PDB file of C-alpha atoms in Angstrom:
ATOM      1  CA  UNK A   1       0.000   0.000   0.000  1.00  0.00           C
ATOM      2  CA  UNK A   2       1.360   3.431  -0.922  1.00  0.00           C
ATOM      3  CA  UNK A   3       0.779   5.966   1.829  1.00  0.00           C
ATOM      4  CA  UNK A   4       0.432   9.673   1.098  1.00  0.00           C
ATOM      5  CA  UNK A   5       2.793  12.358   2.326  1.00  0.00           C
ATOM      6  CA  UNK A   6       1.339  15.732   3.358  1.00  0.00           C
ATOM      7  CA  UNK A   7       2.616  17.230   0.085  1.00  0.00           C
ATOM      8  CA  UNK A   8       0.834  14.479  -1.887  1.00  0.00           C
ATOM      9  CA  UNK A   9      -2.412  15.232  -0.081  1.00  0.00           C
ATOM     10  CA  UNK A  10      -2.133  18.975  -0.775  1.00  0.00           C
ATOM     11  CA  UNK A  11      -1.696  18.449  -4.511  1.00  0.00           C
ATOM     12  CA  UNK A  12      -4.281  15.679  -4.941  1.00  0.00           C
ATOM     13  CA  UNK A  13      -6.781  16.001  -7.791  1.00  0.00           C
ATOM     14  CA  UNK A  14      -9.522  13.670  -8.973  1.00  0.00           C
ATOM     15  CA  UNK A  15     -11.459  12.783 -12.099  1.00  0.00           C
ATOM     16  CA  UNK A  16     -14.585  14.791 -12.656  1.00  0.00           C
ATOM     17  CA  UNK A  17     -18.128  13.488 -13.093  1.00  0.00           C
ATOM     18  CA  UNK A  18     -21.334  15.111 -14.329  1.00  0.00           C
ATOM     19  CA  UNK A  19     -22.344  15.273 -10.672  1.00  0.00           C
ATOM     20  CA  UNK A  20     -19.750  14.965  -7.932  1.00  0.00           C
ATOM     21  CA  UNK A  21     -18.188  16.393  -4.794  1.00  0.00           C
ATOM     22  CA  UNK A  22     -17.509  20.113  -4.638  1.00  0.00           C
ATOM     23  CA  UNK A  23     -13.781  20.445  -5.508  1.00  0.00           C
ATOM     24  CA  UNK A  24     -13.299  23.509  -3.285  1.00  0.00           C
ATOM     25  CA  UNK A  25     -14.712  21.673  -0.257  1.00  0.00           C
ATOM     26  CA  UNK A  26     -12.613  18.595  -0.997  1.00  0.00           C
ATOM     27  CA  UNK A  27      -9.410  20.644  -1.288  1.00  0.00           C
ATOM     28  CA  UNK A  28     -10.198  22.602   1.871  1.00  0.00           C
ATOM     29  CA  UNK A  29     -10.609  19.370   3.816  1.00  0.00           C
ATOM     30  CA  UNK A  30      -7.496  17.814   2.273  1.00  0.00           C
ATOM     31  CA  UNK A  31      -5.477  20.813   3.501  1.00  0.00           C
ATOM     32  CA  UNK A  32      -6.647  20.024   7.038  1.00  0.00           C
ATOM     33  CA  UNK A  33      -5.709  16.354   6.660  1.00  0.00           C
ATOM     34  CA  UNK A  34      -2.284  17.309   5.239  1.00  0.00           C
ATOM     35  CA  UNK A  35      -1.687  19.586   8.242  1.00  0.00           C
ATOM     36  CA  UNK A  36      -2.655  16.721  10.558  1.00  0.00           C
ATOM     37  CA  UNK A  37      -0.272  14.309   8.812  1.00  0.00           C
ATOM     38  CA  UNK A  38       2.492  16.921   9.026  1.00  0.00           C
ATOM     39  CA  UNK A  39       1.932  17.198  12.777  1.00  0.00           C
ATOM     40  CA  UNK A  40       0.637  20.778  12.667  1.00  0.00           C
ATOM     41  CA  UNK A  41      -2.706  19.903  14.254  1.00  0.00           C
ATOM     42  CA  UNK A  42      -4.672  17.012  15.693  1.00  0.00           C
ATOM     43  CA  UNK A  43      -7.508  15.498  13.711  1.00  0.00           C
ATOM     44  CA  UNK A  44      -9.968  12.880  14.877  1.00  0.00           C
ATOM     45  CA  UNK A  45      -9.842  10.034  12.326  1.00  0.00           C
ATOM     46  CA  UNK A  46     -13.609   9.634  12.666  1.00  0.00           C
ATOM     47  CA  UNK A  47     -13.950  13.109  11.170  1.00  0.00           C
ATOM     48  CA  UNK A  48     -12.114  11.894   8.066  1.00  0.00           C
ATOM     49  CA  UNK A  49     -14.480   8.931   7.847  1.00  0.00           C
ATOM     50  CA  UNK A  50     -17.663  10.984   8.275  1.00  0.00           C
ATOM     51  CA  UNK A  51     -16.895  14.157   6.302  1.00  0.00           C
ATOM     52  CA  UNK A  52     -19.548  15.116   3.745  1.00  0.00           C
ATOM     53  CA  UNK A  53     -19.253  17.328   0.681  1.00  0.00           C
ATOM     54  CA  UNK A  54     -21.883  19.126  -1.375  1.00  0.00           C
ATOM     55  CA  UNK A  55     -22.760  17.597  -4.719  1.00  0.00           C
ATOM     56  CA  UNK A  56     -22.178  19.924  -7.699  1.00  0.00           C
ATOM     57  CA  UNK A  57     -22.170  19.641 -11.491  1.00  0.00           C
ATOM     58  CA  UNK A  58     -18.726  18.708 -12.857  1.00  0.00           C
ATOM     59  CA  UNK A  59     -17.539  17.782  -9.364  1.00  0.00           C
ATOM     60  CA  UNK A  60     -14.964  15.257  -8.235  1.00  0.00           C
ATOM     61  CA  UNK A  61     -15.760  11.558  -8.669  1.00  0.00           C
ATOM     62  CA  UNK A  62     -17.137  10.468  -5.261  1.00  0.00           C
ATOM     63  CA  UNK A  63     -15.702   6.955  -5.495  1.00  0.00           C
ATOM     64  CA  UNK A  64     -12.171   8.287  -6.115  1.00  0.00           C
ATOM     65  CA  UNK A  65     -12.412  10.831  -3.295  1.00  0.00           C
ATOM     66  CA  UNK A  66     -13.886   8.286  -0.883  1.00  0.00           C
ATOM     67  CA  UNK A  67     -11.077   5.826  -1.685  1.00  0.00           C
ATOM     68  CA  UNK A  68      -8.426   8.415  -0.836  1.00  0.00           C
ATOM     69  CA  UNK A  69     -10.290   9.432   2.316  1.00  0.00           C
ATOM     70  CA  UNK A  70     -10.396   5.788   3.417  1.00  0.00           C
ATOM     71  CA  UNK A  71      -6.606   5.581   3.100  1.00  0.00           C
ATOM     72  CA  UNK A  72      -6.150   8.927   4.863  1.00  0.00           C
ATOM     73  CA  UNK A  73      -8.422   7.864   7.736  1.00  0.00           C
ATOM     74  CA  UNK A  74      -6.221   4.795   8.211  1.00  0.00           C
ATOM     75  CA  UNK A  75      -3.072   6.938   8.135  1.00  0.00           C
ATOM     76  CA  UNK A  76      -4.419   9.486  10.623  1.00  0.00           C
ATOM     77  CA  UNK A  77      -5.765   6.763  12.935  1.00  0.00           C
ATOM     78  CA  UNK A  78      -2.422   4.938  12.962  1.00  0.00           C
ATOM     79  CA  UNK A  79      -0.073   7.915  12.732  1.00  0.00           C
ATOM     80  CA  UNK A  80       1.415   6.736   9.442  1.00  0.00           C
ATOM     81  CA  UNK A  81       3.380   9.309   7.480  1.00  0.00           C
ATOM     82  CA  UNK A  82       5.844   8.123   4.840  1.00  0.00           C
ATOM     83  CA  UNK A  83       9.434   9.313   5.186  1.00  0.00           C
ATOM     84  CA  UNK A  84      10.325  12.582   3.493  1.00  0.00           C
ATOM     85  CA  UNK A  85      13.525  11.345   1.893  1.00  0.00           C
ATOM     86  CA  UNK A  86      15.365  14.340   3.358  1.00  0.00           C
ATOM     87  CA  UNK A  87      17.800  12.716   5.764  1.00  0.00           C
ATOM     88  CA  UNK A  88      20.825  14.793   4.751  1.00  0.00           C
ATOM     89  CA  UNK A  89      21.712  18.045   3.072  1.00  0.00           C
ATOM     90  CA  UNK A  90      22.748  16.021   0.052  1.00  0.00           C
ATOM     91  CA  UNK A  91      19.191  14.663  -0.182  1.00  0.00           C
ATOM     92  CA  UNK A  92      17.882  18.224  -0.183  1.00  0.00           C
ATOM     93  CA  UNK A  93      20.314  19.360  -2.882  1.00  0.00           C
ATOM     94  CA  UNK A  94      19.385  16.335  -4.990  1.00  0.00           C
ATOM     95  CA  UNK A  95      15.791  17.584  -5.317  1.00  0.00           C
ATOM     96  CA  UNK A  96      15.794  19.450  -8.601  1.00  0.00           C
ATOM     97  CA  UNK A  97      13.284  22.277  -8.715  1.00  0.00           C
ATOM     98  CA  UNK A  98      11.718  23.050 -12.096  1.00  0.00           C
ATOM     99  CA  UNK A  99      12.381  26.554 -13.405  1.00  0.00           C
ATOM    100  CA  UNK A 100       9.566  28.847 -14.454  1.00  0.00           C
ATOM    101  CA  UNK A 101       9.137  32.319 -15.892  1.00  0.00           C
ATOM    102  CA  UNK A 102       6.946  33.268 -12.975  1.00  0.00           C
ATOM    103  CA  UNK A 103       7.429  31.663  -9.600  1.00  0.00           C
ATOM    104  CA  UNK A 104       9.578  31.971  -6.525  1.00  0.00           C
ATOM    105  CA  UNK A 105      12.788  33.963  -6.839  1.00  0.00           C
ATOM    106  CA  UNK A 106      15.563  31.456  -7.557  1.00  0.00           C
ATOM    107  CA  UNK A 107      18.284  33.312  -5.643  1.00  0.00           C
ATOM    108  CA  UNK A 108      16.161  33.427  -2.478  1.00  0.00           C
ATOM    109  CA  UNK A 109      15.174  29.764  -2.752  1.00  0.00           C
ATOM    110  CA  UNK A 110      18.763  28.665  -3.469  1.00  0.00           C
ATOM    111  CA  UNK A 111      20.059  30.577  -0.429  1.00  0.00           C
ATOM    112  CA  UNK A 112      17.368  29.013   1.758  1.00  0.00           C
ATOM    113  CA  UNK A 113      18.200  25.510   0.481  1.00  0.00           C
ATOM    114  CA  UNK A 114      21.897  25.979   1.276  1.00  0.00           C
ATOM    115  CA  UNK A 115      21.012  26.987   4.847  1.00  0.00           C
ATOM    116  CA  UNK A 116      18.445  24.178   5.224  1.00  0.00           C
ATOM    117  CA  UNK A 117      20.893  21.575   3.885  1.00  0.00           C
ATOM    118  CA  UNK A 118      23.479  22.640   6.452  1.00  0.00           C
ATOM    119  CA  UNK A 119      20.792  22.331   9.101  1.00  0.00           C
ATOM    120  CA  UNK A 120      19.916  18.779   8.046  1.00  0.00           C
ATOM    121  CA  UNK A 121      23.609  17.943   8.415  1.00  0.00           C
ATOM    122  CA  UNK A 122      23.631  19.247  11.989  1.00  0.00           C
ATOM    123  CA  UNK A 123      25.037  22.722  11.318  1.00  0.00           C
ATOM    124  CA  UNK A 124      22.269  25.118  12.278  1.00  0.00           C
ATOM    125  CA  UNK A 125      19.162  25.596  14.359  1.00  0.00           C
ATOM    126  CA  UNK A 126      16.366  25.876  11.782  1.00  0.00           C
ATOM    127  CA  UNK A 127      12.953  24.869  13.121  1.00  0.00           C
ATOM    128  CA  UNK A 128       9.867  23.424  11.461  1.00  0.00           C
ATOM    129  CA  UNK A 129       8.000  26.630  12.372  1.00  0.00           C
ATOM    130  CA  UNK A 130      10.627  28.717  10.596  1.00  0.00           C
ATOM    131  CA  UNK A 131      10.232  26.584   7.473  1.00  0.00           C
ATOM    132  CA  UNK A 132       6.442  26.842   7.665  1.00  0.00           C
ATOM    133  CA  UNK A 133       6.630  30.642   7.875  1.00  0.00           C
ATOM    134  CA  UNK A 134       9.181  31.026   5.082  1.00  0.00           C
ATOM    135  CA  UNK A 135       8.086  33.281   2.242  1.00  0.00           C
ATOM    136  CA  UNK A 136       9.832  34.017  -1.031  1.00  0.00           C
ATOM    137  CA  UNK A 137       9.488  36.886  -3.482  1.00  0.00           C
ATOM    138  CA  UNK A 138       7.926  36.019  -6.814  1.00  0.00           C
ATOM    139  CA  UNK A 139       9.287  36.782 -10.245  1.00  0.00           C
ATOM    140  CA  UNK A 140       7.258  38.676 -12.793  1.00  0.00           C
ATOM    141  CA  UNK A 141       7.646  36.635 -15.945  1.00  0.00           C
ATOM    142  CA  UNK A 142      11.346  37.043 -16.606  1.00  0.00           C
ATOM    143  CA  UNK A 143      12.478  33.908 -18.394  1.00  0.00           C
ATOM    144  CA  UNK A 144      14.003  31.343 -16.101  1.00  0.00           C
ATOM    145  CA  UNK A 145      14.201  33.612 -13.070  1.00  0.00           C
ATOM    146  CA  UNK A 146      11.856  31.604 -10.882  1.00  0.00           C
ATOM    147  CA  UNK A 147      11.114  28.143  -9.559  1.00  0.00           C
ATOM    148  CA  UNK A 148       7.672  26.574  -9.885  1.00  0.00           C
ATOM    149  CA  UNK A 149       5.685  27.521  -6.810  1.00  0.00           C
ATOM    150  CA  UNK A 150       4.081  24.115  -6.230  1.00  0.00           C
ATOM    151  CA  UNK A 151       7.437  22.305  -6.444  1.00  0.00           C
ATOM    152  CA  UNK A 152       9.011  24.644  -3.878  1.00  0.00           C
ATOM    153  CA  UNK A 153       5.972  24.401  -1.593  1.00  0.00           C
ATOM    154  CA  UNK A 154       6.169  20.597  -1.757  1.00  0.00           C
ATOM    155  CA  UNK A 155       9.845  20.749  -0.805  1.00  0.00           C
ATOM    156  CA  UNK A 156       9.030  23.085   2.106  1.00  0.00           C
ATOM    157  CA  UNK A 157       6.309  20.691   3.298  1.00  0.00           C
ATOM    158  CA  UNK A 158       8.795  17.812   3.313  1.00  0.00           C
ATOM    159  CA  UNK A 159      11.477  19.866   5.056  1.00  0.00           C
ATOM    160  CA  UNK A 160       9.037  21.057   7.698  1.00  0.00           C
ATOM    161  CA  UNK A 161       7.867  17.499   8.288  1.00  0.00           C
ATOM    162  CA  UNK A 162      11.456  16.227   8.570  1.00  0.00           C
ATOM    163  CA  UNK A 163      12.385  18.897  11.128  1.00  0.00           C
ATOM    164  CA  UNK A 164       9.185  18.269  13.091  1.00  0.00           C
ATOM    165  CA  UNK A 165      10.025  14.565  13.281  1.00  0.00           C
ATOM    166  CA  UNK A 166      13.486  15.509  14.542  1.00  0.00           C
ATOM    167  CA  UNK A 167      11.847  17.499  17.315  1.00  0.00           C
ATOM    168  CA  UNK A 168      12.702  20.913  15.950  1.00  0.00           C
TER     169      UNK A 168
END
């Protein structure tokens, strides 16, 4: 069975049906579940099992959503969160971020990654809260001057989770 990381939950999408679950409600709830998996808040697993969404035209396929919720209920109930894969600074540097015309400023992100990598290797005092509150400037369409926002946010989620598990 493949368990979902908080970053996977945040970026989850589903097939659409003529009539299905309201995508906005589904995504709002998935953000809560991702925060629970990341250790940011406590969530009663029964709430995952009993959540209800409005039915809307062109909504998410209920069977697909319910299948993911079943897995997430099991994960929340049993405290299962897959490893981040960020054990060392080398692991962090190995994550290649896709470039984009608009996105997060590459120089700022690169500087942050250097500092975070040193921290993973025991040289620094970065905390999960610091990672969670990190903000980057965005580029305004200059070719290749940014990193894709979602890719950076996924990396930040994993880094925050890793530091939280290390008690920082």
